[in-house]
């Protein structure tokens, strides 16, 4: 098996059908040392510090991506990657693995068979974009949805020139909760410019006031990722997020997507129950999202 080692973003292959594995995505990030490994069957990128290699630390995931349907010798590929990292002084590897709804990745069983241990498992939730979705949501959410629509709240996709306004709204909402937004406007704008087809923004409005919004990422042609949601404190009692998610389901279903990835409802394996229950009541299903570690 030929192992190609890439030390610059421009060497990354062009035919990786995943938003987080595009040259534009890598260019928008900051790295200590970028390095990726590729064969005809696999691809994985890393950020390497003096002693540690992490698979895309600022991404929701980055693991052993399968470039073809009929993969060969996955253990051999992982061993070659491990041996090269050892040569460069790395003494532990961290792999942020996706939920099982992302099919084009090595199985957890194969990764564990090469010596990786699960450091922790997060709860990941997703919504199947089927016609039966409305039947899966809680009756309380249905009542809230009806109330929002009767009170003049409207869902709409926002324009590209509204992204900066959206980021300011997100920042203010986070500050109201005593939190900080985890991405600067400069970084988000770089992502949008590098991957203009991947990032979209949606909001729920009443009389031109934003009640809630979120930015989404079209990760693959089948899966969109629900990213950076926030609700205005002025409208929190109305639960406009219910209408936002309903609108996202309708929008992405109409575009032929199969899943809406709602992200994790835990932090480093510790459940965030309020968030998990809300997503569950919105019809979300649970999968496991493991983080692997290998001490060399």
mmCIF file of C-alpha atoms in Angstrom:
data_model
loop_
_atom_site.group_PDB
_atom_site.id
_atom_site.type_symbol
_atom_site.label_atom_id
_atom_site.label_comp_id
_atom_site.label_asym_id
_atom_site.label_seq_id
_atom_site.Cartn_x
_atom_site.Cartn_y
_atom_site.Cartn_z
ATOM 1 C CA UNK A 1 0.000 0.000 0.000
ATOM 2 C CA UNK A 2 1.370 3.389 -1.029
ATOM 3 C CA UNK A 3 1.218 5.893 1.843
ATOM 4 C CA UNK A 4 1.228 9.541 0.811
ATOM 5 C CA UNK A 5 2.173 12.082 3.484
ATOM 6 C CA UNK A 6 0.940 15.643 2.994
ATOM 7 C CA UNK A 7 2.615 18.511 4.816
ATOM 8 C CA UNK A 8 0.624 21.320 3.180
ATOM 9 C CA UNK A 9 -3.083 21.895 2.604
ATOM 10 C CA UNK A 10 -2.649 22.079 -1.156
ATOM 11 C CA UNK A 11 -1.471 18.442 -1.299
ATOM 12 C CA UNK A 12 -4.781 17.163 0.085
ATOM 13 C CA UNK A 13 -6.756 15.168 -2.519
ATOM 14 C CA UNK A 14 -9.672 16.926 -4.210
ATOM 15 C CA UNK A 15 -12.114 14.016 -4.265
ATOM 16 C CA UNK A 16 -12.948 13.785 -0.546
ATOM 17 C CA UNK A 17 -16.725 14.118 -0.313
ATOM 18 C CA UNK A 18 -16.786 15.712 3.125
ATOM 19 C CA UNK A 19 -16.868 19.420 3.986
ATOM 20 C CA UNK A 20 -14.378 19.063 6.854
ATOM 21 C CA UNK A 21 -11.810 17.373 4.623
ATOM 22 C CA UNK A 22 -11.587 20.054 1.931
ATOM 23 C CA UNK A 23 -8.519 22.209 1.274
ATOM 24 C CA UNK A 24 -10.598 25.293 1.993
ATOM 25 C CA UNK A 25 -11.551 23.978 5.411
ATOM 26 C CA UNK A 26 -7.934 23.221 6.301
ATOM 27 C CA UNK A 27 -6.798 26.636 5.066
ATOM 28 C CA UNK A 28 -9.283 28.327 7.386
ATOM 29 C CA UNK A 29 -7.870 26.648 10.518
ATOM 30 C CA UNK A 30 -4.728 27.324 12.511
ATOM 31 C CA UNK A 31 -2.371 24.449 13.231
ATOM 32 C CA UNK A 32 0.801 23.825 15.190
ATOM 33 C CA UNK A 33 1.898 21.468 12.394
ATOM 34 C CA UNK A 34 -0.481 20.171 9.738
ATOM 35 C CA UNK A 35 0.072 16.662 8.425
ATOM 36 C CA UNK A 36 -2.258 14.261 6.659
ATOM 37 C CA UNK A 37 -1.928 10.688 5.470
ATOM 38 C CA UNK A 38 -3.528 9.211 2.397
ATOM 39 C CA UNK A 39 -3.675 5.990 0.409
ATOM 40 C CA UNK A 40 -5.967 4.868 -2.367
ATOM 41 C CA UNK A 41 -8.407 3.713 0.337
ATOM 42 C CA UNK A 42 -7.977 6.028 3.350
ATOM 43 C CA UNK A 43 -7.355 9.583 4.485
ATOM 44 C CA UNK A 44 -6.768 11.181 7.891
ATOM 45 C CA UNK A 45 -5.517 14.693 8.843
ATOM 46 C CA UNK A 46 -3.758 15.750 12.065
ATOM 47 C CA UNK A 47 -2.660 18.773 14.002
ATOM 48 C CA UNK A 48 0.668 17.844 15.586
ATOM 49 C CA UNK A 49 2.095 19.489 18.669
ATOM 50 C CA UNK A 50 5.578 18.484 19.905
ATOM 51 C CA UNK A 51 4.238 15.277 21.491
ATOM 52 C CA UNK A 52 0.580 14.864 20.504
ATOM 53 C CA UNK A 53 -1.348 14.298 17.264
ATOM 54 C CA UNK A 54 -5.057 15.252 17.237
ATOM 55 C CA UNK A 55 -7.402 14.621 14.318
ATOM 56 C CA UNK A 56 -8.623 18.163 13.473
ATOM 57 C CA UNK A 57 -9.053 19.553 17.001
ATOM 58 C CA UNK A 58 -11.521 22.349 16.089
ATOM 59 C CA UNK A 59 -13.734 20.162 13.930
ATOM 60 C CA UNK A 60 -16.693 18.098 15.222
ATOM 61 C CA UNK A 61 -14.768 15.057 14.042
ATOM 62 C CA UNK A 62 -11.858 13.844 11.971
ATOM 63 C CA UNK A 63 -11.057 10.157 11.762
ATOM 64 C CA UNK A 64 -10.043 7.422 9.331
ATOM 65 C CA UNK A 65 -12.033 8.306 6.216
ATOM 66 C CA UNK A 66 -12.683 5.522 3.693
ATOM 67 C CA UNK A 67 -12.161 6.788 0.155
ATOM 68 C CA UNK A 68 -13.652 3.709 -1.501
ATOM 69 C CA UNK A 69 -16.394 1.198 -0.745
ATOM 70 C CA UNK A 70 -14.091 -1.808 -0.895
ATOM 71 C CA UNK A 71 -11.311 -0.968 1.548
ATOM 72 C CA UNK A 72 -8.202 -3.112 1.935
ATOM 73 C CA UNK A 73 -5.775 -3.514 4.857
ATOM 74 C CA UNK A 74 -7.086 -0.841 7.246
ATOM 75 C CA UNK A 75 -4.856 -2.115 10.057
ATOM 76 C CA UNK A 76 -1.793 -1.803 7.847
ATOM 77 C CA UNK A 77 -2.688 1.805 7.008
ATOM 78 C CA UNK A 78 -3.148 2.704 10.683
ATOM 79 C CA UNK A 79 0.138 1.024 11.590
ATOM 80 C CA UNK A 80 1.998 2.991 8.901
ATOM 81 C CA UNK A 81 0.489 6.260 10.162
ATOM 82 C CA UNK A 82 1.383 5.344 13.749
ATOM 83 C CA UNK A 83 4.974 4.466 12.814
ATOM 84 C CA UNK A 84 5.481 7.769 10.994
ATOM 85 C CA UNK A 85 4.085 9.760 13.916
ATOM 86 C CA UNK A 86 6.434 7.934 16.300
ATOM 87 C CA UNK A 87 9.367 8.921 14.057
ATOM 88 C CA UNK A 88 8.329 12.560 14.509
ATOM 89 C CA UNK A 89 8.336 12.340 18.302
ATOM 90 C CA UNK A 90 4.593 11.942 18.875
ATOM 91 C CA UNK A 91 3.826 9.906 21.994
ATOM 92 C CA UNK A 92 0.013 9.906 21.926
ATOM 93 C CA UNK A 93 -2.707 10.141 19.289
ATOM 94 C CA UNK A 94 -6.263 11.405 19.785
ATOM 95 C CA UNK A 95 -8.949 10.560 17.234
ATOM 96 C CA UNK A 96 -12.276 12.416 17.291
ATOM 97 C CA UNK A 97 -14.585 9.890 15.630
ATOM 98 C CA UNK A 98 -17.974 10.762 14.097
ATOM 99 C CA UNK A 99 -21.386 9.340 14.869
ATOM 100 C CA UNK A 100 -22.286 6.160 13.013
ATOM 101 C CA UNK A 101 -24.629 8.154 10.727
ATOM 102 C CA UNK A 102 -21.456 9.066 8.799
ATOM 103 C CA UNK A 103 -20.905 5.846 6.888
ATOM 104 C CA UNK A 104 -17.578 6.578 5.198
ATOM 105 C CA UNK A 105 -15.356 5.969 8.214
ATOM 106 C CA UNK A 106 -13.656 2.932 9.682
ATOM 107 C CA UNK A 107 -15.686 1.113 12.291
ATOM 108 C CA UNK A 108 -14.918 1.568 15.973
ATOM 109 C CA UNK A 109 -14.115 -2.144 16.138
ATOM 110 C CA UNK A 110 -11.348 -1.872 13.540
ATOM 111 C CA UNK A 111 -9.843 1.190 15.236
ATOM 112 C CA UNK A 112 -9.877 -0.530 18.648
ATOM 113 C CA UNK A 113 -8.282 -3.642 17.170
ATOM 114 C CA UNK A 114 -5.158 -1.578 16.389
ATOM 115 C CA UNK A 115 -4.597 -0.612 20.030
ATOM 116 C CA UNK A 116 -6.726 2.527 20.372
ATOM 117 C CA UNK A 117 -8.812 2.822 23.541
ATOM 118 C CA UNK A 118 -12.033 4.800 23.923
ATOM 119 C CA UNK A 119 -11.175 7.810 26.101
ATOM 120 C CA UNK A 120 -14.846 8.805 26.402
ATOM 121 C CA UNK A 121 -18.120 8.504 24.489
ATOM 122 C CA UNK A 122 -20.395 11.448 23.777
ATOM 123 C CA UNK A 123 -24.115 11.330 23.076
ATOM 124 C CA UNK A 124 -24.766 12.383 19.490
ATOM 125 C CA UNK A 125 -28.305 13.027 18.264
ATOM 126 C CA UNK A 126 -29.745 13.253 14.780
ATOM 127 C CA UNK A 127 -33.097 13.633 13.039
ATOM 128 C CA UNK A 128 -34.078 11.336 10.174
ATOM 129 C CA UNK A 129 -35.475 13.570 7.443
ATOM 130 C CA UNK A 130 -38.357 11.277 6.597
ATOM 131 C CA UNK A 131 -42.004 12.124 6.053
ATOM 132 C CA UNK A 132 -42.823 10.540 9.425
ATOM 133 C CA UNK A 133 -40.744 13.069 11.407
ATOM 134 C CA UNK A 134 -43.700 15.141 12.602
ATOM 135 C CA UNK A 135 -45.179 12.036 14.214
ATOM 136 C CA UNK A 136 -42.002 11.492 16.241
ATOM 137 C CA UNK A 137 -42.010 14.823 18.082
ATOM 138 C CA UNK A 138 -43.523 15.247 21.535
ATOM 139 C CA UNK A 139 -47.101 16.548 21.806
ATOM 140 C CA UNK A 140 -45.833 19.509 23.827
ATOM 141 C CA UNK A 141 -43.525 20.479 20.948
ATOM 142 C CA UNK A 142 -46.414 20.190 18.498
ATOM 143 C CA UNK A 143 -48.470 22.588 20.622
ATOM 144 C CA UNK A 144 -45.552 25.041 20.746
ATOM 145 C CA UNK A 145 -45.150 24.801 16.978
ATOM 146 C CA UNK A 146 -48.828 25.606 16.419
ATOM 147 C CA UNK A 147 -48.643 28.524 18.875
ATOM 148 C CA UNK A 148 -45.560 30.026 17.216
ATOM 149 C CA UNK A 149 -47.139 29.911 13.778
ATOM 150 C CA UNK A 150 -50.388 31.444 15.039
ATOM 151 C CA UNK A 151 -48.444 34.273 16.737
ATOM 152 C CA UNK A 152 -46.721 35.375 13.543
ATOM 153 C CA UNK A 153 -43.300 33.749 13.895
ATOM 154 C CA UNK A 154 -41.780 32.878 10.501
ATOM 155 C CA UNK A 155 -38.877 30.643 9.507
ATOM 156 C CA UNK A 156 -36.608 31.760 6.685
ATOM 157 C CA UNK A 157 -33.215 31.136 5.198
ATOM 158 C CA UNK A 158 -30.924 34.135 5.690
ATOM 159 C CA UNK A 159 -28.809 35.682 2.943
ATOM 160 C CA UNK A 160 -25.021 35.497 2.714
ATOM 161 C CA UNK A 161 -24.711 39.181 3.590
ATOM 162 C CA UNK A 162 -26.529 38.501 6.876
ATOM 163 C CA UNK A 163 -23.896 36.157 8.301
ATOM 164 C CA UNK A 164 -22.116 38.935 10.200
ATOM 165 C CA UNK A 165 -25.422 40.026 11.753
ATOM 166 C CA UNK A 166 -26.028 36.389 12.671
ATOM 167 C CA UNK A 167 -22.624 36.130 14.361
ATOM 168 C CA UNK A 168 -23.318 39.296 16.397
ATOM 169 C CA UNK A 169 -26.690 37.860 17.451
ATOM 170 C CA UNK A 170 -25.032 34.588 18.487
ATOM 171 C CA UNK A 171 -22.378 36.468 20.480
ATOM 172 C CA UNK A 172 -24.970 38.559 22.351
ATOM 173 C CA UNK A 173 -27.057 35.477 23.176
ATOM 174 C CA UNK A 174 -23.983 33.647 24.494
ATOM 175 C CA UNK A 175 -23.006 36.668 26.614
ATOM 176 C CA UNK A 176 -26.508 36.747 28.114
ATOM 177 C CA UNK A 177 -25.845 33.196 29.328
ATOM 178 C CA UNK A 178 -22.425 34.107 30.708
ATOM 179 C CA UNK A 179 -20.719 32.290 27.831
ATOM 180 C CA UNK A 180 -18.518 33.191 24.882
ATOM 181 C CA UNK A 181 -19.034 32.141 21.287
ATOM 182 C CA UNK A 182 -16.392 29.575 20.356
ATOM 183 C CA UNK A 183 -15.612 30.994 16.917
ATOM 184 C CA UNK A 184 -14.617 34.547 15.966
ATOM 185 C CA UNK A 185 -16.285 36.404 13.107
ATOM 186 C CA UNK A 186 -12.960 36.387 11.232
ATOM 187 C CA UNK A 187 -12.700 32.618 11.482
ATOM 188 C CA UNK A 188 -16.331 32.025 10.551
ATOM 189 C CA UNK A 189 -16.044 34.432 7.613
ATOM 190 C CA UNK A 190 -12.955 32.563 6.395
ATOM 191 C CA UNK A 191 -14.896 29.304 6.493
ATOM 192 C CA UNK A 192 -17.803 30.827 4.564
ATOM 193 C CA UNK A 193 -15.484 32.261 1.909
ATOM 194 C CA UNK A 194 -13.501 29.039 1.570
ATOM 195 C CA UNK A 195 -16.604 26.790 1.482
ATOM 196 C CA UNK A 196 -19.458 28.971 0.172
ATOM 197 C CA UNK A 197 -21.723 26.003 -0.593
ATOM 198 C CA UNK A 198 -21.275 24.345 2.795
ATOM 199 C CA UNK A 199 -22.405 27.040 5.240
ATOM 200 C CA UNK A 200 -25.989 28.281 5.484
ATOM 201 C CA UNK A 201 -27.892 30.373 8.027
ATOM 202 C CA UNK A 202 -31.528 30.193 9.137
ATOM 203 C CA UNK A 203 -33.640 32.184 11.542
ATOM 204 C CA UNK A 204 -37.116 32.573 12.984
ATOM 205 C CA UNK A 205 -38.436 36.141 12.829
ATOM 206 C CA UNK A 206 -41.364 38.100 14.182
ATOM 207 C CA UNK A 207 -41.852 41.639 12.870
ATOM 208 C CA UNK A 208 -38.259 41.648 11.569
ATOM 209 C CA UNK A 209 -36.849 40.746 14.999
ATOM 210 C CA UNK A 210 -34.680 37.634 15.208
ATOM 211 C CA UNK A 211 -35.984 35.262 17.880
ATOM 212 C CA UNK A 212 -33.630 32.377 17.170
ATOM 213 C CA UNK A 213 -31.141 31.327 14.513
ATOM 214 C CA UNK A 214 -28.497 28.780 13.711
ATOM 215 C CA UNK A 215 -25.765 28.208 11.165
ATOM 216 C CA UNK A 216 -25.670 24.844 9.441
ATOM 217 C CA UNK A 217 -22.930 22.962 7.613
ATOM 218 C CA UNK A 218 -23.673 20.721 4.629
ATOM 219 C CA UNK A 219 -21.153 18.082 5.641
ATOM 220 C CA UNK A 220 -22.037 15.628 2.866
ATOM 221 C CA UNK A 221 -24.741 15.491 0.203
ATOM 222 C CA UNK A 222 -26.827 13.450 2.691
ATOM 223 C CA UNK A 223 -26.093 15.053 6.071
ATOM 224 C CA UNK A 224 -26.381 18.633 7.338
ATOM 225 C CA UNK A 225 -24.959 19.644 10.708
ATOM 226 C CA UNK A 226 -26.906 21.880 13.127
ATOM 227 C CA UNK A 227 -24.220 24.308 14.267
ATOM 228 C CA UNK A 228 -24.185 27.423 16.493
ATOM 229 C CA UNK A 229 -27.847 27.706 17.560
ATOM 230 C CA UNK A 230 -28.943 30.572 19.835
ATOM 231 C CA UNK A 231 -32.188 32.014 21.176
ATOM 232 C CA UNK A 232 -32.800 35.660 22.077
ATOM 233 C CA UNK A 233 -33.552 36.091 25.821
ATOM 234 C CA UNK A 234 -36.557 38.233 24.742
ATOM 235 C CA UNK A 235 -38.215 35.209 23.116
ATOM 236 C CA UNK A 236 -36.991 32.302 25.215
ATOM 237 C CA UNK A 237 -40.412 31.729 26.799
ATOM 238 C CA UNK A 238 -41.899 31.203 23.316
ATOM 239 C CA UNK A 239 -39.499 28.334 22.436
ATOM 240 C CA UNK A 240 -38.897 29.518 18.838
ATOM 241 C CA UNK A 241 -36.190 26.853 18.432
ATOM 242 C CA UNK A 242 -39.048 24.406 17.861
ATOM 243 C CA UNK A 243 -40.073 26.291 14.706
ATOM 244 C CA UNK A 244 -36.450 26.646 13.614
ATOM 245 C CA UNK A 245 -35.841 22.905 13.754
ATOM 246 C CA UNK A 246 -39.145 22.215 12.006
ATOM 247 C CA UNK A 247 -38.089 24.618 9.248
ATOM 248 C CA UNK A 248 -34.676 22.979 8.933
ATOM 249 C CA UNK A 249 -36.279 19.549 8.592
ATOM 250 C CA UNK A 250 -38.537 20.769 5.783
ATOM 251 C CA UNK A 251 -35.734 22.675 4.020
ATOM 252 C CA UNK A 252 -33.184 19.869 4.041
ATOM 253 C CA UNK A 253 -35.746 17.216 3.194
ATOM 254 C CA UNK A 254 -36.690 19.252 0.112
ATOM 255 C CA UNK A 255 -32.993 19.322 -0.871
ATOM 256 C CA UNK A 256 -32.736 15.527 -0.694
ATOM 257 C CA UNK A 257 -30.743 15.284 2.532
ATOM 258 C CA UNK A 258 -31.268 12.190 4.701
ATOM 259 C CA UNK A 259 -30.113 13.283 8.167
ATOM 260 C CA UNK A 260 -29.889 16.445 10.262
ATOM 261 C CA UNK A 261 -26.981 15.975 12.663
ATOM 262 C CA UNK A 262 -28.000 17.749 15.890
ATOM 263 C CA UNK A 263 -24.552 17.379 17.434
ATOM 264 C CA UNK A 264 -23.528 16.180 20.873
ATOM 265 C CA UNK A 265 -25.588 16.455 24.050
ATOM 266 C CA UNK A 266 -22.716 15.774 26.400
ATOM 267 C CA UNK A 267 -19.288 17.173 27.183
ATOM 268 C CA UNK A 268 -16.362 14.768 27.301
ATOM 269 C CA UNK A 269 -18.776 11.945 28.051
ATOM 270 C CA UNK A 270 -20.836 13.775 30.695
ATOM 271 C CA UNK A 271 -24.500 14.068 29.611
ATOM 272 C CA UNK A 272 -26.206 17.458 29.280
ATOM 273 C CA UNK A 273 -29.656 16.198 30.141
ATOM 274 C CA UNK A 274 -31.730 19.316 29.408
ATOM 275 C CA UNK A 275 -30.249 19.560 25.910
ATOM 276 C CA UNK A 276 -30.594 15.818 25.301
ATOM 277 C CA UNK A 277 -34.250 15.770 26.329
ATOM 278 C CA UNK A 278 -35.092 18.792 24.162
ATOM 279 C CA UNK A 279 -33.595 17.159 21.080
ATOM 280 C CA UNK A 280 -35.306 13.872 21.910
ATOM 281 C CA UNK A 281 -38.660 15.669 22.110
ATOM 282 C CA UNK A 282 -37.914 17.112 18.680
ATOM 283 C CA UNK A 283 -37.684 13.582 17.295
ATOM 284 C CA UNK A 284 -33.924 13.102 17.505
ATOM 285 C CA UNK A 285 -32.370 9.659 17.818
ATOM 286 C CA UNK A 286 -29.173 8.862 19.702
ATOM 287 C CA UNK A 287 -25.875 7.379 18.562
ATOM 288 C CA UNK A 288 -22.474 7.185 20.204
ATOM 289 C CA UNK A 289 -19.621 9.524 19.237
ATOM 290 C CA UNK A 290 -16.348 8.127 20.645
ATOM 291 C CA UNK A 291 -12.996 9.819 21.133
ATOM 292 C CA UNK A 292 -10.058 7.397 20.871
ATOM 293 C CA UNK A 293 -6.612 7.630 22.390
ATOM 294 C CA UNK A 294 -3.456 5.677 21.700
ATOM 295 C CA UNK A 295 -0.356 6.033 23.875
ATOM 296 C CA UNK A 296 2.753 5.249 21.811
#
